[in-house]
Coordinates of C-alpha atoms in Angstrom, one line a residue:
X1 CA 48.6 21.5 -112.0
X2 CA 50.6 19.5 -114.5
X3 CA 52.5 22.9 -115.3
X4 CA 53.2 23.1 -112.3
X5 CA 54.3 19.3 -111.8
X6 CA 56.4 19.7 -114.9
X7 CA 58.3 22.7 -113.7
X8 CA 58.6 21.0 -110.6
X9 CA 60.3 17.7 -112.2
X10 CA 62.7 19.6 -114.2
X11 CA 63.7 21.9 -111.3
X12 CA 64.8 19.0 -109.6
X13 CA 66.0 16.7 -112.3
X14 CA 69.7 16.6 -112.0
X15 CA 68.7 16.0 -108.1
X16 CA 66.5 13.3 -108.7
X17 CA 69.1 11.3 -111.3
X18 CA 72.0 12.1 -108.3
X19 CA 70.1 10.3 -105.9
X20 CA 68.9 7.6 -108.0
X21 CA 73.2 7.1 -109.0
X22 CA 73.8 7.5 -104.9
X23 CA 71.2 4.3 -104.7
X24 CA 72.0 2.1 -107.3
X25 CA 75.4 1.8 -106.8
X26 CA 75.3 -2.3 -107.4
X27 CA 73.4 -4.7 -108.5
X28 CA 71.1 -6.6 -106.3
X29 CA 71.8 -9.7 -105.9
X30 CA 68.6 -11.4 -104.1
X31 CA 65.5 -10.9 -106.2
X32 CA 62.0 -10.3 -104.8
X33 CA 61.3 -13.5 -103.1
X34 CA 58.5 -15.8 -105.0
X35 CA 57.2 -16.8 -101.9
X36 CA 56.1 -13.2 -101.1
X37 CA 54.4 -12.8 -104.2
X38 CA 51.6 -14.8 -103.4
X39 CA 49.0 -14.1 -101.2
X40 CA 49.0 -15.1 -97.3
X41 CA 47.1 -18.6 -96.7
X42 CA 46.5 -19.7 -93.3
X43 CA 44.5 -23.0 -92.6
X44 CA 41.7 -23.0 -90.4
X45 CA 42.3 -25.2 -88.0
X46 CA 40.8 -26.3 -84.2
X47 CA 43.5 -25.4 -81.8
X48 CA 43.3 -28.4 -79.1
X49 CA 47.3 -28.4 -78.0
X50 CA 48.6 -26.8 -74.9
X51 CA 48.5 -23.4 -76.5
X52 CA 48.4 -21.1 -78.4
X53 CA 44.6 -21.4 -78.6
X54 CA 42.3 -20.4 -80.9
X55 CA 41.3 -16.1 -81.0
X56 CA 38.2 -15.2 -79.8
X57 CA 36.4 -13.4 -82.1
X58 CA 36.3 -10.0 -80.2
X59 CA 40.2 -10.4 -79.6
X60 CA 40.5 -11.1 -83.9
X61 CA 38.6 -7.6 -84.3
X62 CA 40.6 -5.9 -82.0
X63 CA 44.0 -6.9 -83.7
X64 CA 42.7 -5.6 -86.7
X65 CA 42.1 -1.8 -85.7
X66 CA 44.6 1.0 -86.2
X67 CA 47.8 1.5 -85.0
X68 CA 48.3 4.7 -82.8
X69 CA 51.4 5.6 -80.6
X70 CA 52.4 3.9 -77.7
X71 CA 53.4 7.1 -75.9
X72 CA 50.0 8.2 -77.0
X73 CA 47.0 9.5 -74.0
X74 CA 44.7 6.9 -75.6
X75 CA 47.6 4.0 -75.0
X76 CA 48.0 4.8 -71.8
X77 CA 44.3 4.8 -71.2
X78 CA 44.5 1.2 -72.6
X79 CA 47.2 0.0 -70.6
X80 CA 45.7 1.2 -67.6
X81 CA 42.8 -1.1 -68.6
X82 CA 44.9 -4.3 -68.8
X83 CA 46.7 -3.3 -65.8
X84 CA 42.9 -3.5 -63.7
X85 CA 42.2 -6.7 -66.2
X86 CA 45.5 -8.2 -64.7
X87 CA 45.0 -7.4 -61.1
X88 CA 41.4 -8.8 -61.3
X89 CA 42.3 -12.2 -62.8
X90 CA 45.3 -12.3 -60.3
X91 CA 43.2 -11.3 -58.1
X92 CA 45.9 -8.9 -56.5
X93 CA 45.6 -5.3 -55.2
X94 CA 49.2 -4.7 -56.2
X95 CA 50.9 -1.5 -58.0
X96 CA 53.3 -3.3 -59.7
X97 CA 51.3 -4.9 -61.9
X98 CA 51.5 -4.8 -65.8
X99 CA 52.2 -6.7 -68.9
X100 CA 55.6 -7.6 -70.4
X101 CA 56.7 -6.9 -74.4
X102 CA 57.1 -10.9 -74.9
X103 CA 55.7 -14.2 -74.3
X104 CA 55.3 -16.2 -70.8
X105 CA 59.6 -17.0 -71.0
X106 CA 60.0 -13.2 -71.0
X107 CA 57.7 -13.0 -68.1
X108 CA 60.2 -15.9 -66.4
X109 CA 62.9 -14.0 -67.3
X110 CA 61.7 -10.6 -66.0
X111 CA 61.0 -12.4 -62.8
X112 CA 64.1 -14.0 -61.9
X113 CA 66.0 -10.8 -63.6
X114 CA 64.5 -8.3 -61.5
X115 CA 64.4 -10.7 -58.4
X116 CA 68.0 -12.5 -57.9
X117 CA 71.2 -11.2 -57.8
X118 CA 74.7 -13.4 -58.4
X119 CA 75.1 -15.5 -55.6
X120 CA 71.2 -15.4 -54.1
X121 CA 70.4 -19.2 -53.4
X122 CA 67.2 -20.3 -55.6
X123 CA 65.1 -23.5 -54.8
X124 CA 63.2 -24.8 -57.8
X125 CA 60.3 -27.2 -57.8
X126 CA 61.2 -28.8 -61.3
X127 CA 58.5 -30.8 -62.1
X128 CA 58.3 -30.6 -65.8
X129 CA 59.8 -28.2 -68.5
X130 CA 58.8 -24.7 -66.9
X131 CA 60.6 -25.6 -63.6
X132 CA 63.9 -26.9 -66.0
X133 CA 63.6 -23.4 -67.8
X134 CA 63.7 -21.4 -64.1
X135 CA 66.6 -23.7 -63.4
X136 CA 68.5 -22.9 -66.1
X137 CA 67.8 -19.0 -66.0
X138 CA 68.6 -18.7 -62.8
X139 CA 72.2 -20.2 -63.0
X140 CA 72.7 -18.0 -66.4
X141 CA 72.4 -14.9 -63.8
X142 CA 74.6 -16.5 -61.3
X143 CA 72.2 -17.8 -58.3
X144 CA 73.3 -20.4 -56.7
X145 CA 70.2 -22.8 -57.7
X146 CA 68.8 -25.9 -55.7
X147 CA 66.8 -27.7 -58.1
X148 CA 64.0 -30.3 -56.5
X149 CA 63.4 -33.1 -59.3
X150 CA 60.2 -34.9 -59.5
X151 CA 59.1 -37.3 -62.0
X152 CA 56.6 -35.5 -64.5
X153 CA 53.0 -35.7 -63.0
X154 CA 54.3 -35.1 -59.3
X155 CA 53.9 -32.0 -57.2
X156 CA 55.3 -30.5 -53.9
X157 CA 53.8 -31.1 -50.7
X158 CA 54.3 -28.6 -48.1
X159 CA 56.6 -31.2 -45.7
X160 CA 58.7 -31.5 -48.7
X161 CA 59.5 -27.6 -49.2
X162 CA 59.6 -26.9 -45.9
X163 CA 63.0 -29.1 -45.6
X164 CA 64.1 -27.6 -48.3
X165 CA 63.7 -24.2 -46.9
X166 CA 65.3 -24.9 -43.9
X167 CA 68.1 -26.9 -45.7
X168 CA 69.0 -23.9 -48.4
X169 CA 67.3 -21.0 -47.3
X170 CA 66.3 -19.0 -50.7
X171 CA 65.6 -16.1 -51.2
X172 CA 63.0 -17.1 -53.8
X173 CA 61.1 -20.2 -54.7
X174 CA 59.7 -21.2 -57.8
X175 CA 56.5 -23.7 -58.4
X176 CA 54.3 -23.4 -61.4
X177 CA 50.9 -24.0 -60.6
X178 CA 50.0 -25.2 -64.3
X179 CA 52.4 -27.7 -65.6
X180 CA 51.0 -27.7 -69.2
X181 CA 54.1 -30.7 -69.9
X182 CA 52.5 -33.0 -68.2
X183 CA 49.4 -31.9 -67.1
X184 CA 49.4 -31.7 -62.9
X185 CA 48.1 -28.8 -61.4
X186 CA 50.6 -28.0 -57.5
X187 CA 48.4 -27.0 -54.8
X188 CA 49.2 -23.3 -53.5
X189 CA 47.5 -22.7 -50.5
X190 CA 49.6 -22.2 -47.3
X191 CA 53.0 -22.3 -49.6
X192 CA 53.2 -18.5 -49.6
X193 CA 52.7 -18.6 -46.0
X194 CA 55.3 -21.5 -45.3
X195 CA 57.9 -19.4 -47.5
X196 CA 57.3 -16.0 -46.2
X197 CA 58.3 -17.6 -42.7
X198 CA 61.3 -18.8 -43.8
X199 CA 62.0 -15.0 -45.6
X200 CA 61.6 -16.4 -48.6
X201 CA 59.4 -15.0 -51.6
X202 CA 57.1 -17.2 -54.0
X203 CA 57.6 -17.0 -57.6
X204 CA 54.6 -18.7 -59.6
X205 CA 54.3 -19.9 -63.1
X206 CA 50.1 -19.5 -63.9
X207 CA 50.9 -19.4 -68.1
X208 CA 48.8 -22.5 -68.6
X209 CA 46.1 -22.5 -65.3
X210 CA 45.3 -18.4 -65.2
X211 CA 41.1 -18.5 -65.6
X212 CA 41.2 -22.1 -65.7
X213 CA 41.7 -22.9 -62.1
X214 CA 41.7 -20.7 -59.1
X215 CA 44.5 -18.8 -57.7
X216 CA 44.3 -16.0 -55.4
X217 CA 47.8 -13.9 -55.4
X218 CA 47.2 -11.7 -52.4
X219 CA 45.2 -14.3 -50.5
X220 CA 47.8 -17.0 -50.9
X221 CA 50.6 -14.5 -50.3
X222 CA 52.3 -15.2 -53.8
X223 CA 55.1 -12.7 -54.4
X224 CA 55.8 -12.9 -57.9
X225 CA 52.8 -14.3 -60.4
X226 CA 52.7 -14.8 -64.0
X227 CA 51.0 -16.0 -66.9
X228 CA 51.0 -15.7 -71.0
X229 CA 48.6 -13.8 -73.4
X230 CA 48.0 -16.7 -75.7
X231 CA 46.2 -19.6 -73.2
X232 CA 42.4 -19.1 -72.0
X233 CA 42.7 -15.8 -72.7
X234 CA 42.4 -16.5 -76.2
X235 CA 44.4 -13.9 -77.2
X236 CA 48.0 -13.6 -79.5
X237 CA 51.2 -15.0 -78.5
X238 CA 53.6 -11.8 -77.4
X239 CA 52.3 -10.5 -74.4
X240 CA 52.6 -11.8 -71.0
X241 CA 51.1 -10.6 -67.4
X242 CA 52.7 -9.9 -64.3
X243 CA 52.9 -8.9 -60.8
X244 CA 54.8 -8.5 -57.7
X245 CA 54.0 -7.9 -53.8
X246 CA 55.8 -5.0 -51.6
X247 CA 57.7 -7.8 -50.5
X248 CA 59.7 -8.5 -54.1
X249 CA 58.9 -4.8 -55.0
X250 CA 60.9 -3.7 -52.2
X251 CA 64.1 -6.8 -53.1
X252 CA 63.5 -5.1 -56.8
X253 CA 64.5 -1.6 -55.1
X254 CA 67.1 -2.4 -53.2
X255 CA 69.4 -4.5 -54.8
X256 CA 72.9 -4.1 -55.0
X257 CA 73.2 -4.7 -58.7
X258 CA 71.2 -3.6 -62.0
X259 CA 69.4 -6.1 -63.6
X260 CA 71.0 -8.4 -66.7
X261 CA 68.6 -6.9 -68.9
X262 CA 67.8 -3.4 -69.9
X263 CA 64.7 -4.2 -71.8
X264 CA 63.3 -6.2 -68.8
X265 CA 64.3 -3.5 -66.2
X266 CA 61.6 -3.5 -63.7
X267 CA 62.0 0.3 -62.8
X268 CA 62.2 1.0 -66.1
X269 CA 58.1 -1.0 -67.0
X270 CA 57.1 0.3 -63.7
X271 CA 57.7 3.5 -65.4
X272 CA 56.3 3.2 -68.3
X273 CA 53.4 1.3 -67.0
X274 CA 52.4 4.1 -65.1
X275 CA 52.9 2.0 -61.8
X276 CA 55.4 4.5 -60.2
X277 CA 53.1 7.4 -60.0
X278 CA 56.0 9.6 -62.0
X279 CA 55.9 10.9 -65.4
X280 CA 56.1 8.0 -68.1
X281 CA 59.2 7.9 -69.9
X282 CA 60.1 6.3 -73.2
X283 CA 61.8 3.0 -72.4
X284 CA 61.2 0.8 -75.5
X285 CA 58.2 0.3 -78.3
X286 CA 54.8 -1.4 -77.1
X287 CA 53.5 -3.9 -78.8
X288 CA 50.0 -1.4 -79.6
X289 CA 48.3 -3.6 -81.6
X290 CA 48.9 -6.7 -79.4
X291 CA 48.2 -4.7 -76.5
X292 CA 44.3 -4.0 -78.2
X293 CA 43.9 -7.8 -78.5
X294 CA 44.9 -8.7 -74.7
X295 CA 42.8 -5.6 -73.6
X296 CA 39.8 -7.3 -75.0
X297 CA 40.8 -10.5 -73.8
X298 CA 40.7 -9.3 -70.1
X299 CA 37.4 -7.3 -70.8
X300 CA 36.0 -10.8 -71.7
X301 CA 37.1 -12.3 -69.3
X302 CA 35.8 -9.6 -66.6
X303 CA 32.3 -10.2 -68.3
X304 CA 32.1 -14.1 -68.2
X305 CA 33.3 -13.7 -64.8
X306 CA 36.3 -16.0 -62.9
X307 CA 34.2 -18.0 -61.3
X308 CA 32.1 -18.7 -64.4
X309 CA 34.9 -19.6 -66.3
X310 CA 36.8 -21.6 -63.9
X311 CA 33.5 -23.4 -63.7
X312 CA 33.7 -24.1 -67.6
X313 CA 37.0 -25.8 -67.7
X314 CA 36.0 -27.7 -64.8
X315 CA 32.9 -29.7 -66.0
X316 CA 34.0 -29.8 -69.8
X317 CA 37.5 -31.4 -68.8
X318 CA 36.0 -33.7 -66.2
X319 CA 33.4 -34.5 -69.5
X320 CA 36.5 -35.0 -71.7
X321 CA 38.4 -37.3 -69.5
X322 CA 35.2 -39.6 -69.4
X323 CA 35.2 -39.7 -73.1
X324 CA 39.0 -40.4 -72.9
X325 CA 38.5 -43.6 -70.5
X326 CA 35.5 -44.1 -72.5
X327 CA 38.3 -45.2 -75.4
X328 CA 40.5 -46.8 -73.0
X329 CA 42.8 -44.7 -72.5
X330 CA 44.8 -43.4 -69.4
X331 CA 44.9 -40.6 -68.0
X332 CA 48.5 -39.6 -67.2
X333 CA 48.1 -38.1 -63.3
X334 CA 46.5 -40.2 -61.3
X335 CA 44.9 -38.4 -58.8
X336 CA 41.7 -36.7 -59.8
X337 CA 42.4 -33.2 -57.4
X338 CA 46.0 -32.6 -59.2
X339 CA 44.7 -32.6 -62.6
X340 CA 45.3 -29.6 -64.8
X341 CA 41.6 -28.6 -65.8
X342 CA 43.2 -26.5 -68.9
X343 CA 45.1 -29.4 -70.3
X344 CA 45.3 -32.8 -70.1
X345 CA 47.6 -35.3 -70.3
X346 CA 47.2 -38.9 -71.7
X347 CA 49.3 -42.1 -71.3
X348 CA 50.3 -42.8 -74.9
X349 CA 48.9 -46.3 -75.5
X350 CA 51.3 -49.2 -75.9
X351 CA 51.7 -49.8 -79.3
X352 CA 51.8 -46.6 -80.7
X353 CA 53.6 -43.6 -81.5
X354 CA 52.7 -40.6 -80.4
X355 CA 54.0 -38.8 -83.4
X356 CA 51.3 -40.7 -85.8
X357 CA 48.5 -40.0 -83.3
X358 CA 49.1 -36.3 -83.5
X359 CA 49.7 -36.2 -87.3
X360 CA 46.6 -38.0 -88.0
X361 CA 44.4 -35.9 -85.9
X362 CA 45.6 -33.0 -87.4
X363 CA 45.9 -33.8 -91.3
X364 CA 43.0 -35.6 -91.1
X365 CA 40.7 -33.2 -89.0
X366 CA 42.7 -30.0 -88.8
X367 CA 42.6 -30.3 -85.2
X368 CA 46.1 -29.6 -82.8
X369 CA 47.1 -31.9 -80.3
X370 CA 50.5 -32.6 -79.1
X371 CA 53.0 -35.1 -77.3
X372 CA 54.5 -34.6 -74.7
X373 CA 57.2 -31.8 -74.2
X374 CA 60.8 -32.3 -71.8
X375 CA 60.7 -34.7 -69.5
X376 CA 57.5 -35.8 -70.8
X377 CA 58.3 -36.3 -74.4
X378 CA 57.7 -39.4 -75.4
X379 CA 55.4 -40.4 -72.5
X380 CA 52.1 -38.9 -73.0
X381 CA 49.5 -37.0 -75.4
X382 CA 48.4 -33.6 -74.4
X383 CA 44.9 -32.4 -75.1
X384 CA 43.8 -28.4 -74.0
X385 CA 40.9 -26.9 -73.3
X386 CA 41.7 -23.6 -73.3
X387 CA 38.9 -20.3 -73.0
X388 CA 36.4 -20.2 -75.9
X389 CA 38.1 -23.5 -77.2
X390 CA 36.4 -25.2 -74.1
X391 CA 33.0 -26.8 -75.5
X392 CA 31.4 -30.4 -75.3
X393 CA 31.5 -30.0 -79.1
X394 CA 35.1 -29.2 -79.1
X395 CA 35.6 -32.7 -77.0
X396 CA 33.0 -34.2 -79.3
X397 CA 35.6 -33.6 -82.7
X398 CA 38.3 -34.5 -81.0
X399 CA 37.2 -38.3 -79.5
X400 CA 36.0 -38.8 -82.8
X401 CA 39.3 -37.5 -84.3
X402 CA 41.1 -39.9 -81.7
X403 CA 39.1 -42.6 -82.1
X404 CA 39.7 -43.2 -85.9
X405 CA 43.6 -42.6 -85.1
X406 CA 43.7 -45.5 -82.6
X407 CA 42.4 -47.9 -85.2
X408 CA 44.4 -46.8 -87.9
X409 CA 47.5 -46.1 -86.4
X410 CA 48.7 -49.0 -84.0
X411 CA 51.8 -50.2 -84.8
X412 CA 50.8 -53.6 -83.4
X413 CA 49.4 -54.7 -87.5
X414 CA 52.8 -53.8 -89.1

């Protein structure tokens, strides 16, 4: 063998010093970095923000198996399982269902890509951030977008949207059923009947409500629903879920213009998602291993059960916010029936900043909490309760975490 590996290397000596001159051509100029030499240290830390949340352990397994290919038999049998998962917590019966290659703004984006065309008129219930974000997409691609402004906390009643309707006549309308920014939680039921008889379709944000709240796509004649990977599913950041009725499948498929986006072509994920019944085609690289964590996190879900766990988020939040009075504090939306049960917002006390309240809770007890985000920076203190992460215990830690902040961090003894 060594013989053998000697010939070997002096066969192809002059070969192997012409590449290694064909290489090294220069000297590098950025060393190995120092920071990369040492091993990978990640604290372990109680994930109480609006999300991401915390892994479930089954999810954390998953993520940790072996990559195959994403054009592979055994991928496609995996997709078709999150593709069921989706449609069960959507509770939807529609083809066109599948996950997106990015995070809950890719799923925005894919909607409003695939959806409006330059010129379409688009009303948007901004509320908070999420409805800013739709705003903003939407006049990137050219729609001509009606924006309805609220105060953070406030939602649509159905009075409201139908003027608006009559007044602009959409072709889409977006409300997001979880503002995680602020913590109120817009009714649904009847909207999707009020838009369809104006011939408009409803677009819904569920990132930071999906399991935590009912919603009912095909019941409440939603058009286009999704959500994100990395909320009470407990798993990842980097995948997102979506889905849309033969009523936005069929503006997909006959509109006059492509898409903005390649990447987020709906024919195209159709496609590869198996949702067109035709032969799956390469379009662009799966996230596999991502894709094996949200697979688990819908076959967890689909064994607690929707009901179950919407069940969960209801009595441990409604224990949290007693715990929360309990230290005088106030809760941000007033009315009991529009509050988020996945994450809740606080009034931040007078007297304090909200930046020392979150620093302390986490560098004291390595638990996340956050301020507010948009038009509710500033204004309140956002706790969630998101999947596994949503416990009595969990509350527990973090009252006790908040309680020790409030004395020692009121500006009121400088």
């Amino acid at each position: 063998m060594f013989r053998a590996l000697a010939r070997a290397s002096a066969t192809l000596g002059p070969q192997v010093a012409g590449w290694a001159r064909t290489m090294a051509t220069r000297q590098l100029l950025v060393a190995p970095p120092e920071a990369l030499l040492r091993p990978l240290s990640i604290p372990n830390r109680l994930l109480l923000g609006p999300g991401p949340s915390n892994l479930a352990p089954r999810v954390l397994v998953a993520g940790g198996k072996q990559m195959i290919g994403h054009m592979h038999k055994e991928m496609f049998q995996i997709m078709d399982d999150i593709k069921q998962g989706i449609q069960y917590v959507f509770q939807t019966k529609n083809p066109l269902t599948l996950a997106i290659s990015g995070s809950g703004h890719c799923a925005l984006e894919a909607a409003l890509f695939n959806i409006l065309e330059p010129g379409d008129p688009f009303l948007v219930g901004v509320n908070g951030i999420w409805g800013q974000r739709a705003a903003d997409i939407g006049e990137r691609i050219g729609a001509r977008v009606h924006p309805m402004i609220k105060d953070p906390g406030n939602h649509y009643t159905l009075q409201e949207l139908e003027e608006a309707l009559a007044l602009h006549k959409p072709v889409l309308l977006f409300l997001t059923q979880g503002e995680s920014s602020s913590g109120v939680l817009q009714p649904l039921d009847g909207y999707g009947e009020l838009c369809h008889r104006y011939n408009c379709l409803l677009l819904v944000d569920s990132v930071a409500s999906l399991c935590g709240t009912p919603i009912y796509m095909d019941q409440q004649g939603i058009d286009v629903l999704y959500s994100g990977s990395q909320k009470v599913l407990n798993s990842p950041p980097g995948t997102s879920l979506i889905s849309f009725s033969d009523k936005a499948k069929k503006k997909i498929y006959t509109r006059k213009t492509k898409p903005v986006s390649f990447y987020l072509d709906m024919k195209w994920l159709a496609n590869i998602w198996g949702c067109d019944g035709k032969p799956r085609i390469y379009h662009h690289t799966t996230p596999v291993v991502s894709l094996y964590s949200l697979r688990e996190s819908l076959a967890l879900m689909a064994e607690q059960g929707l009901e179950n766990s919407w069940r969960q988020h209801q009595e441990v939040t409604a224990y949290l916010h007693g715990r929360l009075q309990g230290l005088g504090l106030q809760l941000f939306v007033k009315d009991p029936a529009l509050r988020l049960p996945t994450v809740t917002a606080v009034a931040v006390p007078a007297g304090y900043d909200w930046r020392d309240i979150v620093n302390y809770v986490m560098d004291r007890f390595d638990i996340e909490i956050t301020g507010g985000l948009g038009p509710s920076m500033g204004k309140v203190l956002r706790i969630g309760l998101l999947g596994c992460n949503a416990t009595r215990e969990n509350v527990d830690r973090v009252i006790q975490a908040l309680r020790e902040a409030l004395q020692r961090c009121s500006r009121n003894k400088l």
